[in-house]
Amino acid sequence: MKQEDPISQVALSLEIVPGKDYQAVKKQLADKLNEWIEKDFQKLITVLYRMDISEPKLRSLLHDNAGSDAGMLIADLMIERQAEKIKSRQQFRKRDNNIDEDDKW
């Protein structure tokens, strides 16, 4: 019997509606994160690990902003991390475009 990878089963289950503003989407994400903090902390940890969110950065942010909405703070980190990944992919794509066709795999 094949054991399924629990990380691959994790989904945010957010319905993103085209035209919805950034703050509304961020609030929706924060609400889901707060739900996981209260009801399914392991799922939150799994998602943060999968997204490669810096644990020291997260701990520091939560410590420095004690009393703030943890879901919103984590949502900011998640959005920031995704933006970093997009920027990195764009940089590698540009670099790959500068390779001579004969040298590409």
PDB file of N, CA and C in Angstrom:
ATOM      1  N   MET A   1       0.840  -1.185   0.000  1.00  0.00           N
ATOM      2  CA  MET A   1       0.000   0.000   0.000  1.00  0.00           C
ATOM      3  C   MET A   1       0.883   1.245   0.000  1.00  0.00           C
ATOM      4  N   LYS A   2       0.655   2.128  -0.949  1.00  0.00           N
ATOM      5  CA  LYS A   2       1.446   3.335  -1.090  1.00  0.00           C
ATOM      6  C   LYS A   2       0.992   4.390  -0.086  1.00  0.00           C
ATOM      7  N   GLN A   3       1.962   4.909   0.654  1.00  0.00           N
ATOM      8  CA  GLN A   3       1.654   5.963   1.621  1.00  0.00           C
ATOM      9  C   GLN A   3       1.722   7.309   0.901  1.00  0.00           C
ATOM     10  N   GLU A   4       0.702   8.143   1.084  1.00  0.00           N
ATOM     11  CA  GLU A   4       0.651   9.436   0.420  1.00  0.00           C
ATOM     12  C   GLU A   4       1.442  10.470   1.205  1.00  0.00           C
ATOM     13  N   ASP A   5       2.042  11.359   0.480  1.00  0.00           N
ATOM     14  CA  ASP A   5       2.815  12.444   1.065  1.00  0.00           C
ATOM     15  C   ASP A   5       1.868  13.491   1.622  1.00  0.00           C
ATOM     16  N   PRO A   6       1.890  13.739   2.951  1.00  0.00           N
ATOM     17  CA  PRO A   6       0.955  14.705   3.528  1.00  0.00           C
ATOM     18  C   PRO A   6       1.179  16.124   3.030  1.00  0.00           C
ATOM     19  N   ILE A   7       2.410  16.464   2.663  1.00  0.00           N
ATOM     20  CA  ILE A   7       2.685  17.819   2.193  1.00  0.00           C
ATOM     21  C   ILE A   7       1.971  18.079   0.873  1.00  0.00           C
ATOM     22  N   SER A   8       1.931  17.083  -0.013  1.00  0.00           N
ATOM     23  CA  SER A   8       1.299  17.296  -1.308  1.00  0.00           C
ATOM     24  C   SER A   8      -0.216  17.434  -1.192  1.00  0.00           C
ATOM     25  N   GLN A   9      -0.782  17.054  -0.062  1.00  0.00           N
ATOM     26  CA  GLN A   9      -2.224  17.134   0.133  1.00  0.00           C
ATOM     27  C   GLN A   9      -2.674  18.479   0.701  1.00  0.00           C
ATOM     28  N   VAL A  10      -1.733  19.299   1.095  1.00  0.00           N
ATOM     29  CA  VAL A  10      -2.069  20.576   1.722  1.00  0.00           C
ATOM     30  C   VAL A  10      -2.494  21.576   0.656  1.00  0.00           C
ATOM     31  N   ALA A  11      -3.621  22.202   0.896  1.00  0.00           N
ATOM     32  CA  ALA A  11      -4.108  23.252  -0.007  1.00  0.00           C
ATOM     33  C   ALA A  11      -4.714  24.359   0.828  1.00  0.00           C
ATOM     34  N   LEU A  12      -4.627  25.562   0.338  1.00  0.00           N
ATOM     35  CA  LEU A  12      -5.196  26.691   1.072  1.00  0.00           C
ATOM     36  C   LEU A  12      -6.708  26.725   0.977  1.00  0.00           C
ATOM     37  N   SER A  13      -7.258  26.194  -0.082  1.00  0.00           N
ATOM     38  CA  SER A  13      -8.714  26.171  -0.288  1.00  0.00           C
ATOM     39  C   SER A  13      -9.313  27.576  -0.225  1.00  0.00           C
ATOM     40  N   LEU A  14      -8.682  28.503  -0.883  1.00  0.00           N
ATOM     41  CA  LEU A  14      -9.197  29.864  -0.961  1.00  0.00           C
ATOM     42  C   LEU A  14      -9.799  30.072  -2.332  1.00  0.00           C
ATOM     43  N   GLU A  15     -10.917  30.741  -2.362  1.00  0.00           N
ATOM     44  CA  GLU A  15     -11.537  31.059  -3.641  1.00  0.00           C
ATOM     45  C   GLU A  15     -11.164  32.491  -3.993  1.00  0.00           C
ATOM     46  N   ILE A  16     -10.237  32.624  -4.924  1.00  0.00           N
ATOM     47  CA  ILE A  16      -9.782  33.940  -5.350  1.00  0.00           C
ATOM     48  C   ILE A  16     -10.637  34.374  -6.540  1.00  0.00           C
ATOM     49  N   VAL A  17     -11.358  35.434  -6.352  1.00  0.00           N
ATOM     50  CA  VAL A  17     -12.256  35.948  -7.385  1.00  0.00           C
ATOM     51  C   VAL A  17     -11.532  37.034  -8.174  1.00  0.00           C
ATOM     52  N   PRO A  18     -11.493  36.913  -9.517  1.00  0.00           N
ATOM     53  CA  PRO A  18     -10.854  37.963 -10.314  1.00  0.00           C
ATOM     54  C   PRO A  18     -11.465  39.328  -9.998  1.00  0.00           C
ATOM     55  N   GLY A  19     -10.609  40.316  -9.876  1.00  0.00           N
ATOM     56  CA  GLY A  19     -11.074  41.668  -9.586  1.00  0.00           C
ATOM     57  C   GLY A  19     -11.117  41.975  -8.099  1.00  0.00           C
ATOM     58  N   LYS A  20     -10.930  40.957  -7.263  1.00  0.00           N
ATOM     59  CA  LYS A  20     -10.921  41.172  -5.818  1.00  0.00           C
ATOM     60  C   LYS A  20      -9.653  41.939  -5.462  1.00  0.00           C
ATOM     61  N   ASP A  21      -9.757  42.935  -4.625  1.00  0.00           N
ATOM     62  CA  ASP A  21      -8.582  43.743  -4.331  1.00  0.00           C
ATOM     63  C   ASP A  21      -7.592  43.005  -3.425  1.00  0.00           C
ATOM     64  N   TYR A  22      -6.360  43.492  -3.445  1.00  0.00           N
ATOM     65  CA  TYR A  22      -5.252  42.879  -2.719  1.00  0.00           C
ATOM     66  C   TYR A  22      -5.558  42.711  -1.230  1.00  0.00           C
ATOM     67  N   GLN A  23      -6.091  43.749  -0.603  1.00  0.00           N
ATOM     68  CA  GLN A  23      -6.354  43.689   0.836  1.00  0.00           C
ATOM     69  C   GLN A  23      -7.410  42.634   1.163  1.00  0.00           C
ATOM     70  N   ALA A  24      -8.405  42.471   0.294  1.00  0.00           N
ATOM     71  CA  ALA A  24      -9.445  41.468   0.527  1.00  0.00           C
ATOM     72  C   ALA A  24      -8.864  40.060   0.433  1.00  0.00           C
ATOM     73  N   VAL A  25      -7.991  39.842  -0.543  1.00  0.00           N
ATOM     74  CA  VAL A  25      -7.354  38.532  -0.689  1.00  0.00           C
ATOM     75  C   VAL A  25      -6.441  38.261   0.504  1.00  0.00           C
ATOM     76  N   LYS A  26      -5.683  39.270   0.910  1.00  0.00           N
ATOM     77  CA  LYS A  26      -4.795  39.129   2.067  1.00  0.00           C
ATOM     78  C   LYS A  26      -5.604  38.815   3.328  1.00  0.00           C
ATOM     79  N   LYS A  27      -6.733  39.473   3.498  1.00  0.00           N
ATOM     80  CA  LYS A  27      -7.603  39.213   4.654  1.00  0.00           C
ATOM     81  C   LYS A  27      -8.135  37.785   4.618  1.00  0.00           C
ATOM     82  N   GLN A  28      -8.524  37.328   3.437  1.00  0.00           N
ATOM     83  CA  GLN A  28      -9.019  35.960   3.284  1.00  0.00           C
ATOM     84  C   GLN A  28      -7.914  34.957   3.647  1.00  0.00           C
ATOM     85  N   LEU A  29      -6.703  35.213   3.198  1.00  0.00           N
ATOM     86  CA  LEU A  29      -5.570  34.361   3.532  1.00  0.00           C
ATOM     87  C   LEU A  29      -5.304  34.382   5.039  1.00  0.00           C
ATOM     88  N   ALA A  30      -5.313  35.562   5.628  1.00  0.00           N
ATOM     89  CA  ALA A  30      -5.074  35.706   7.066  1.00  0.00           C
ATOM     90  C   ALA A  30      -6.131  34.957   7.874  1.00  0.00           C
ATOM     91  N   ASP A  31      -7.378  35.019   7.439  1.00  0.00           N
ATOM     92  CA  ASP A  31      -8.448  34.297   8.141  1.00  0.00           C
ATOM     93  C   ASP A  31      -8.192  32.789   8.117  1.00  0.00           C
ATOM     94  N   LYS A  32      -7.747  32.269   6.959  1.00  0.00           N
ATOM     95  CA  LYS A  32      -7.448  30.836   6.845  1.00  0.00           C
ATOM     96  C   LYS A  32      -6.268  30.473   7.747  1.00  0.00           C
ATOM     97  N   LEU A  33      -5.262  31.320   7.778  1.00  0.00           N
ATOM     98  CA  LEU A  33      -4.097  31.072   8.624  1.00  0.00           C
ATOM     99  C   LEU A  33      -4.479  31.080  10.101  1.00  0.00           C
ATOM    100  N   ASN A  34      -5.321  32.028  10.502  1.00  0.00           N
ATOM    101  CA  ASN A  34      -5.778  32.073  11.890  1.00  0.00           C
ATOM    102  C   ASN A  34      -6.597  30.824  12.242  1.00  0.00           C
ATOM    103  N   GLU A  35      -7.372  30.345  11.285  1.00  0.00           N
ATOM    104  CA  GLU A  35      -8.138  29.111  11.502  1.00  0.00           C
ATOM    105  C   GLU A  35      -7.181  27.949  11.751  1.00  0.00           C
ATOM    106  N   TRP A  36      -6.116  27.862  10.961  1.00  0.00           N
ATOM    107  CA  TRP A  36      -5.144  26.787  11.155  1.00  0.00           C
ATOM    108  C   TRP A  36      -4.399  26.938  12.474  1.00  0.00           C
ATOM    109  N   ILE A  37      -4.116  28.160  12.884  1.00  0.00           N
ATOM    110  CA  ILE A  37      -3.441  28.381  14.169  1.00  0.00           C
ATOM    111  C   ILE A  37      -4.288  27.788  15.299  1.00  0.00           C
ATOM    112  N   GLU A  38      -5.583  27.987  15.215  1.00  0.00           N
ATOM    113  CA  GLU A  38      -6.493  27.521  16.254  1.00  0.00           C
ATOM    114  C   GLU A  38      -6.852  26.041  16.139  1.00  0.00           C
ATOM    115  N   LYS A  39      -7.030  25.538  14.907  1.00  0.00           N
ATOM    116  CA  LYS A  39      -7.615  24.207  14.739  1.00  0.00           C
ATOM    117  C   LYS A  39      -6.707  23.158  14.104  1.00  0.00           C
ATOM    118  N   ASP A  40      -5.698  23.579  13.337  1.00  0.00           N
ATOM    119  CA  ASP A  40      -4.858  22.610  12.635  1.00  0.00           C
ATOM    120  C   ASP A  40      -3.446  23.174  12.484  1.00  0.00           C
ATOM    121  N   PHE A  41      -2.764  23.321  13.619  1.00  0.00           N
ATOM    122  CA  PHE A  41      -1.446  23.953  13.633  1.00  0.00           C
ATOM    123  C   PHE A  41      -0.446  23.183  12.772  1.00  0.00           C
ATOM    124  N   GLN A  42      -0.566  21.863  12.733  1.00  0.00           N
ATOM    125  CA  GLN A  42       0.355  21.059  11.929  1.00  0.00           C
ATOM    126  C   GLN A  42       0.237  21.406  10.450  1.00  0.00           C
ATOM    127  N   LYS A  43      -0.959  21.657   9.981  1.00  0.00           N
ATOM    128  CA  LYS A  43      -1.155  22.045   8.581  1.00  0.00           C
ATOM    129  C   LYS A  43      -0.452  23.373   8.310  1.00  0.00           C
ATOM    130  N   LEU A  44      -0.568  24.314   9.235  1.00  0.00           N
ATOM    131  CA  LEU A  44       0.107  25.602   9.090  1.00  0.00           C
ATOM    132  C   LEU A  44       1.615  25.395   8.980  1.00  0.00           C
ATOM    133  N   ILE A  45       2.167  24.593   9.868  1.00  0.00           N
ATOM    134  CA  ILE A  45       3.609  24.329   9.866  1.00  0.00           C
ATOM    135  C   ILE A  45       4.027  23.709   8.532  1.00  0.00           C
ATOM    136  N   THR A  46       3.222  22.771   8.045  1.00  0.00           N
ATOM    137  CA  THR A  46       3.517  22.096   6.779  1.00  0.00           C
ATOM    138  C   THR A  46       3.539  23.088   5.622  1.00  0.00           C
ATOM    139  N   VAL A  47       2.561  23.976   5.573  1.00  0.00           N
ATOM    140  CA  VAL A  47       2.496  24.968   4.495  1.00  0.00           C
ATOM    141  C   VAL A  47       3.679  25.924   4.584  1.00  0.00           C
ATOM    142  N   LEU A  48       4.005  26.387   5.774  1.00  0.00           N
ATOM    143  CA  LEU A  48       5.130  27.302   5.943  1.00  0.00           C
ATOM    144  C   LEU A  48       6.439  26.633   5.517  1.00  0.00           C
ATOM    145  N   TYR A  49       6.591  25.364   5.860  1.00  0.00           N
ATOM    146  CA  TYR A  49       7.781  24.611   5.472  1.00  0.00           C
ATOM    147  C   TYR A  49       7.836  24.474   3.954  1.00  0.00           C
ATOM    148  N   ARG A  50       6.713  24.114   3.372  1.00  0.00           N
ATOM    149  CA  ARG A  50       6.659  23.907   1.926  1.00  0.00           C
ATOM    150  C   ARG A  50       6.948  25.200   1.159  1.00  0.00           C
ATOM    151  N   MET A  51       6.506  26.313   1.693  1.00  0.00           N
ATOM    152  CA  MET A  51       6.745  27.603   1.034  1.00  0.00           C
ATOM    153  C   MET A  51       8.137  28.147   1.328  1.00  0.00           C
ATOM    154  N   ASP A  52       8.871  27.477   2.207  1.00  0.00           N
ATOM    155  CA  ASP A  52      10.219  27.889   2.584  1.00  0.00           C
ATOM    156  C   ASP A  52      10.220  29.248   3.282  1.00  0.00           C
ATOM    157  N   ILE A  53       9.276  29.403   4.213  1.00  0.00           N
ATOM    158  CA  ILE A  53       9.210  30.619   5.026  1.00  0.00           C
ATOM    159  C   ILE A  53      10.297  30.526   6.095  1.00  0.00           C
ATOM    160  N   SER A  54      11.069  31.562   6.244  1.00  0.00           N
ATOM    161  CA  SER A  54      12.162  31.580   7.212  1.00  0.00           C
ATOM    162  C   SER A  54      11.617  31.508   8.641  1.00  0.00           C
ATOM    163  N   GLU A  55      11.975  30.439   9.343  1.00  0.00           N
ATOM    164  CA  GLU A  55      11.508  30.287  10.720  1.00  0.00           C
ATOM    165  C   GLU A  55      12.040  31.396  11.630  1.00  0.00           C
ATOM    166  N   PRO A  56      13.346  31.722  11.562  1.00  0.00           N
ATOM    167  CA  PRO A  56      13.833  32.820  12.419  1.00  0.00           C
ATOM    168  C   PRO A  56      13.128  34.149  12.119  1.00  0.00           C
ATOM    169  N   LYS A  57      12.881  34.414  10.842  1.00  0.00           N
ATOM    170  CA  LYS A  57      12.199  35.654  10.467  1.00  0.00           C
ATOM    171  C   LYS A  57      10.776  35.661  11.008  1.00  0.00           C
ATOM    172  N   LEU A  58      10.087  34.517  10.907  1.00  0.00           N
ATOM    173  CA  LEU A  58       8.723  34.406  11.415  1.00  0.00           C
ATOM    174  C   LEU A  58       8.693  34.586  12.935  1.00  0.00           C
ATOM    175  N   ARG A  59       9.582  33.902  13.635  1.00  0.00           N
ATOM    176  CA  ARG A  59       9.628  34.030  15.102  1.00  0.00           C
ATOM    177  C   ARG A  59       9.879  35.479  15.525  1.00  0.00           C
ATOM    178  N   SER A  60      10.824  36.120  14.859  1.00  0.00           N
ATOM    179  CA  SER A  60      11.149  37.507  15.180  1.00  0.00           C
ATOM    180  C   SER A  60       9.962  38.428  14.913  1.00  0.00           C
ATOM    181  N   LEU A  61       9.318  38.234  13.772  1.00  0.00           N
ATOM    182  CA  LEU A  61       8.164  39.059  13.413  1.00  0.00           C
ATOM    183  C   LEU A  61       7.039  38.905  14.429  1.00  0.00           C
ATOM    184  N   LEU A  62       6.747  37.668  14.810  1.00  0.00           N
ATOM    185  CA  LEU A  62       5.677  37.430  15.793  1.00  0.00           C
ATOM    186  C   LEU A  62       6.055  37.992  17.159  1.00  0.00           C
ATOM    187  N   HIS A  63       7.324  37.848  17.541  1.00  0.00           N
ATOM    188  CA  HIS A  63       7.789  38.362  18.835  1.00  0.00           C
ATOM    189  C   HIS A  63       7.713  39.890  18.877  1.00  0.00           C
ATOM    190  N   ASP A  64       8.192  40.518  17.797  1.00  0.00           N
ATOM    191  CA  ASP A  64       8.232  41.982  17.744  1.00  0.00           C
ATOM    192  C   ASP A  64       6.849  42.606  17.620  1.00  0.00           C
ATOM    193  N   ASN A  65       5.860  41.817  17.202  1.00  0.00           N
ATOM    194  CA  ASN A  65       4.504  42.335  17.000  1.00  0.00           C
ATOM    195  C   ASN A  65       3.493  41.580  17.842  1.00  0.00           C
ATOM    196  N   ALA A  66       3.896  41.235  19.062  1.00  0.00           N
ATOM    197  CA  ALA A  66       3.000  40.515  19.973  1.00  0.00           C
ATOM    198  C   ALA A  66       1.701  41.308  20.121  1.00  0.00           C
ATOM    199  N   GLY A  67       0.596  40.615  20.065  1.00  0.00           N
ATOM    200  CA  GLY A  67      -0.698  41.260  20.176  1.00  0.00           C
ATOM    201  C   GLY A  67      -1.315  41.625  18.835  1.00  0.00           C
ATOM    202  N   SER A  68      -0.512  41.546  17.774  1.00  0.00           N
ATOM    203  CA  SER A  68      -1.029  41.813  16.425  1.00  0.00           C
ATOM    204  C   SER A  68      -1.679  40.547  15.870  1.00  0.00           C
ATOM    205  N   ASP A  69      -2.413  40.696  14.800  1.00  0.00           N
ATOM    206  CA  ASP A  69      -3.067  39.575  14.139  1.00  0.00           C
ATOM    207  C   ASP A  69      -2.001  38.678  13.502  1.00  0.00           C
ATOM    208  N   ALA A  70      -1.778  37.516  14.086  1.00  0.00           N
ATOM    209  CA  ALA A  70      -0.744  36.592  13.601  1.00  0.00           C
ATOM    210  C   ALA A  70      -1.017  36.164  12.165  1.00  0.00           C
ATOM    211  N   GLY A  71      -2.275  35.951  11.828  1.00  0.00           N
ATOM    212  CA  GLY A  71      -2.620  35.557  10.463  1.00  0.00           C
ATOM    213  C   GLY A  71      -2.186  36.598   9.443  1.00  0.00           C
ATOM    214  N   MET A  72      -2.393  37.868   9.765  1.00  0.00           N
ATOM    215  CA  MET A  72      -1.989  38.947   8.862  1.00  0.00           C
ATOM    216  C   MET A  72      -0.466  39.012   8.738  1.00  0.00           C
ATOM    217  N   LEU A  73       0.227  38.837   9.847  1.00  0.00           N
ATOM    218  CA  LEU A  73       1.689  38.861   9.817  1.00  0.00           C
ATOM    219  C   LEU A  73       2.230  37.721   8.964  1.00  0.00           C
ATOM    220  N   ILE A  74       1.671  36.539   9.143  1.00  0.00           N
ATOM    221  CA  ILE A  74       2.110  35.374   8.370  1.00  0.00           C
ATOM    222  C   ILE A  74       1.730  35.544   6.908  1.00  0.00           C
ATOM    223  N   ALA A  75       0.554  36.093   6.636  1.00  0.00           N
ATOM    224  CA  ALA A  75       0.135  36.342   5.251  1.00  0.00           C
ATOM    225  C   ALA A  75       1.130  37.273   4.562  1.00  0.00           C
ATOM    226  N   ASP A  76       1.579  38.309   5.260  1.00  0.00           N
ATOM    227  CA  ASP A  76       2.578  39.217   4.688  1.00  0.00           C
ATOM    228  C   ASP A  76       3.852  38.469   4.330  1.00  0.00           C
ATOM    229  N   LEU A  77       4.302  37.583   5.235  1.00  0.00           N
ATOM    230  CA  LEU A  77       5.510  36.802   4.964  1.00  0.00           C
ATOM    231  C   LEU A  77       5.321  35.882   3.765  1.00  0.00           C
ATOM    232  N   MET A  78       4.162  35.247   3.680  1.00  0.00           N
ATOM    233  CA  MET A  78       3.886  34.330   2.574  1.00  0.00           C
ATOM    234  C   MET A  78       3.870  35.085   1.248  1.00  0.00           C
ATOM    235  N   ILE A  79       3.240  36.229   1.220  1.00  0.00           N
ATOM    236  CA  ILE A  79       3.166  37.039  -0.001  1.00  0.00           C
ATOM    237  C   ILE A  79       4.560  37.529  -0.381  1.00  0.00           C
ATOM    238  N   GLU A  80       5.325  37.961   0.613  1.00  0.00           N
ATOM    239  CA  GLU A  80       6.693  38.419   0.378  1.00  0.00           C
ATOM    240  C   GLU A  80       7.540  37.282  -0.209  1.00  0.00           C
ATOM    241  N   ARG A  81       7.396  36.082   0.347  1.00  0.00           N
ATOM    242  CA  ARG A  81       8.181  34.933  -0.125  1.00  0.00           C
ATOM    243  C   ARG A  81       7.806  34.575  -1.564  1.00  0.00           C
ATOM    244  N   GLN A  82       6.527  34.612  -1.880  1.00  0.00           N
ATOM    245  CA  GLN A  82       6.099  34.311  -3.243  1.00  0.00           C
ATOM    246  C   GLN A  82       6.650  35.356  -4.214  1.00  0.00           C
ATOM    247  N   ALA A  83       6.673  36.617  -3.805  1.00  0.00           N
ATOM    248  CA  ALA A  83       7.225  37.676  -4.657  1.00  0.00           C
ATOM    249  C   ALA A  83       8.718  37.441  -4.902  1.00  0.00           C
ATOM    250  N   GLU A  84       9.441  36.997  -3.866  1.00  0.00           N
ATOM    251  CA  GLU A  84      10.864  36.676  -4.015  1.00  0.00           C
ATOM    252  C   GLU A  84      11.056  35.550  -5.026  1.00  0.00           C
ATOM    253  N   LYS A  85      10.217  34.519  -4.946  1.00  0.00           N
ATOM    254  CA  LYS A  85      10.325  33.392  -5.866  1.00  0.00           C
ATOM    255  C   LYS A  85      10.055  33.827  -7.304  1.00  0.00           C
ATOM    256  N   ILE A  86       9.054  34.666  -7.498  1.00  0.00           N
ATOM    257  CA  ILE A  86       8.724  35.159  -8.837  1.00  0.00           C
ATOM    258  C   ILE A  86       9.896  35.954  -9.404  1.00  0.00           C
ATOM    259  N   LYS A  87      10.460  36.838  -8.585  1.00  0.00           N
ATOM    260  CA  LYS A  87      11.592  37.655  -9.025  1.00  0.00           C
ATOM    261  C   LYS A  87      12.780  36.775  -9.396  1.00  0.00           C
ATOM    262  N   SER A  88      13.040  35.778  -8.578  1.00  0.00           N
ATOM    263  CA  SER A  88      14.154  34.866  -8.838  1.00  0.00           C
ATOM    264  C   SER A  88      13.947  34.100 -10.144  1.00  0.00           C
ATOM    265  N   ARG A  89      12.747  33.601 -10.361  1.00  0.00           N
ATOM    266  CA  ARG A  89      12.455  32.876 -11.610  1.00  0.00           C
ATOM    267  C   ARG A  89      12.630  33.778 -12.824  1.00  0.00           C
ATOM    268  N   GLN A  90      12.211  35.028 -12.704  1.00  0.00           N
ATOM    269  CA  GLN A  90      12.354  35.963 -13.819  1.00  0.00           C
ATOM    270  C   GLN A  90      13.825  36.223 -14.122  1.00  0.00           C
ATOM    271  N   GLN A  91      14.637  36.330 -13.083  1.00  0.00           N
ATOM    272  CA  GLN A  91      16.067  36.565 -13.281  1.00  0.00           C
ATOM    273  C   GLN A  91      16.719  35.371 -13.968  1.00  0.00           C
ATOM    274  N   PHE A  92      16.367  34.147 -13.551  1.00  0.00           N
ATOM    275  CA  PHE A  92      16.937  32.960 -14.175  1.00  0.00           C
ATOM    276  C   PHE A  92      16.460  32.817 -15.611  1.00  0.00           C
ATOM    277  N   ARG A  93      15.212  33.165 -15.872  1.00  0.00           N
ATOM    278  CA  ARG A  93      14.675  33.084 -17.222  1.00  0.00           C
ATOM    279  C   ARG A  93      15.426  34.045 -18.144  1.00  0.00           C
ATOM    280  N   LYS A  94      15.703  35.247 -17.667  1.00  0.00           N
ATOM    281  CA  LYS A  94      16.450  36.218 -18.467  1.00  0.00           C
ATOM    282  C   LYS A  94      17.859  35.703 -18.740  1.00  0.00           C
ATOM    283  N   ARG A  95      18.472  35.126 -17.726  1.00  0.00           N
ATOM    284  CA  ARG A  95      19.827  34.609 -17.876  1.00  0.00           C
ATOM    285  C   ARG A  95      19.843  33.461 -18.882  1.00  0.00           C
ATOM    286  N   ASP A  96      18.839  32.576 -18.836  1.00  0.00           N
ATOM    287  CA  ASP A  96      18.753  31.452 -19.761  1.00  0.00           C
ATOM    288  C   ASP A  96      18.542  31.918 -21.191  1.00  0.00           C
ATOM    289  N   ASN A  97      17.893  33.055 -21.383  1.00  0.00           N
ATOM    290  CA  ASN A  97      17.656  33.572 -22.722  1.00  0.00           C
ATOM    291  C   ASN A  97      18.935  34.082 -23.380  1.00  0.00           C
ATOM    292  N   ASN A  98      19.967  34.315 -22.586  1.00  0.00           N
ATOM    293  CA  ASN A  98      21.233  34.814 -23.112  1.00  0.00           C
ATOM    294  C   ASN A  98      22.180  33.688 -23.524  1.00  0.00           C
ATOM    295  N   ILE A  99      21.752  32.443 -23.407  1.00  0.00           N
ATOM    296  CA  ILE A  99      22.582  31.295 -23.759  1.00  0.00           C
ATOM    297  C   ILE A  99      22.401  30.996 -25.241  1.00  0.00           C
ATOM    298  N   ASP A 100      23.512  30.769 -25.921  1.00  0.00           N
ATOM    299  CA  ASP A 100      23.480  30.422 -27.333  1.00  0.00           C
ATOM    300  C   ASP A 100      22.707  29.130 -27.534  1.00  0.00           C
ATOM    301  N   GLU A 101      21.887  29.056 -28.570  1.00  0.00           N
ATOM    302  CA  GLU A 101      21.054  27.881 -28.837  1.00  0.00           C
ATOM    303  C   GLU A 101      21.864  26.594 -28.893  1.00  0.00           C
ATOM    304  N   ASP A 102      23.089  26.645 -29.409  1.00  0.00           N
ATOM    305  CA  ASP A 102      23.945  25.457 -29.516  1.00  0.00           C
ATOM    306  C   ASP A 102      24.397  24.958 -28.140  1.00  0.00           C
ATOM    307  N   ASP A 103      24.427  25.865 -27.169  1.00  0.00           N
ATOM    308  CA  ASP A 103      24.885  25.498 -25.825  1.00  0.00           C
ATOM    309  C   ASP A 103      23.751  25.040 -24.912  1.00  0.00           C
ATOM    310  N   LYS A 104      22.513  25.230 -25.324  1.00  0.00           N
ATOM    311  CA  LYS A 104      21.371  24.807 -24.488  1.00  0.00           C
ATOM    312  C   LYS A 104      21.229  23.297 -24.531  1.00  0.00           C
ATOM    313  N   TRP A 105      20.692  22.735 -23.529  1.00  0.00           N
ATOM    314  CA  TRP A 105      20.496  21.293 -23.443  1.00  0.00           C
ATOM    315  C   TRP A 105      19.358  20.955 -24.303  1.00  0.00           C
TER     316      TRP A 105
END
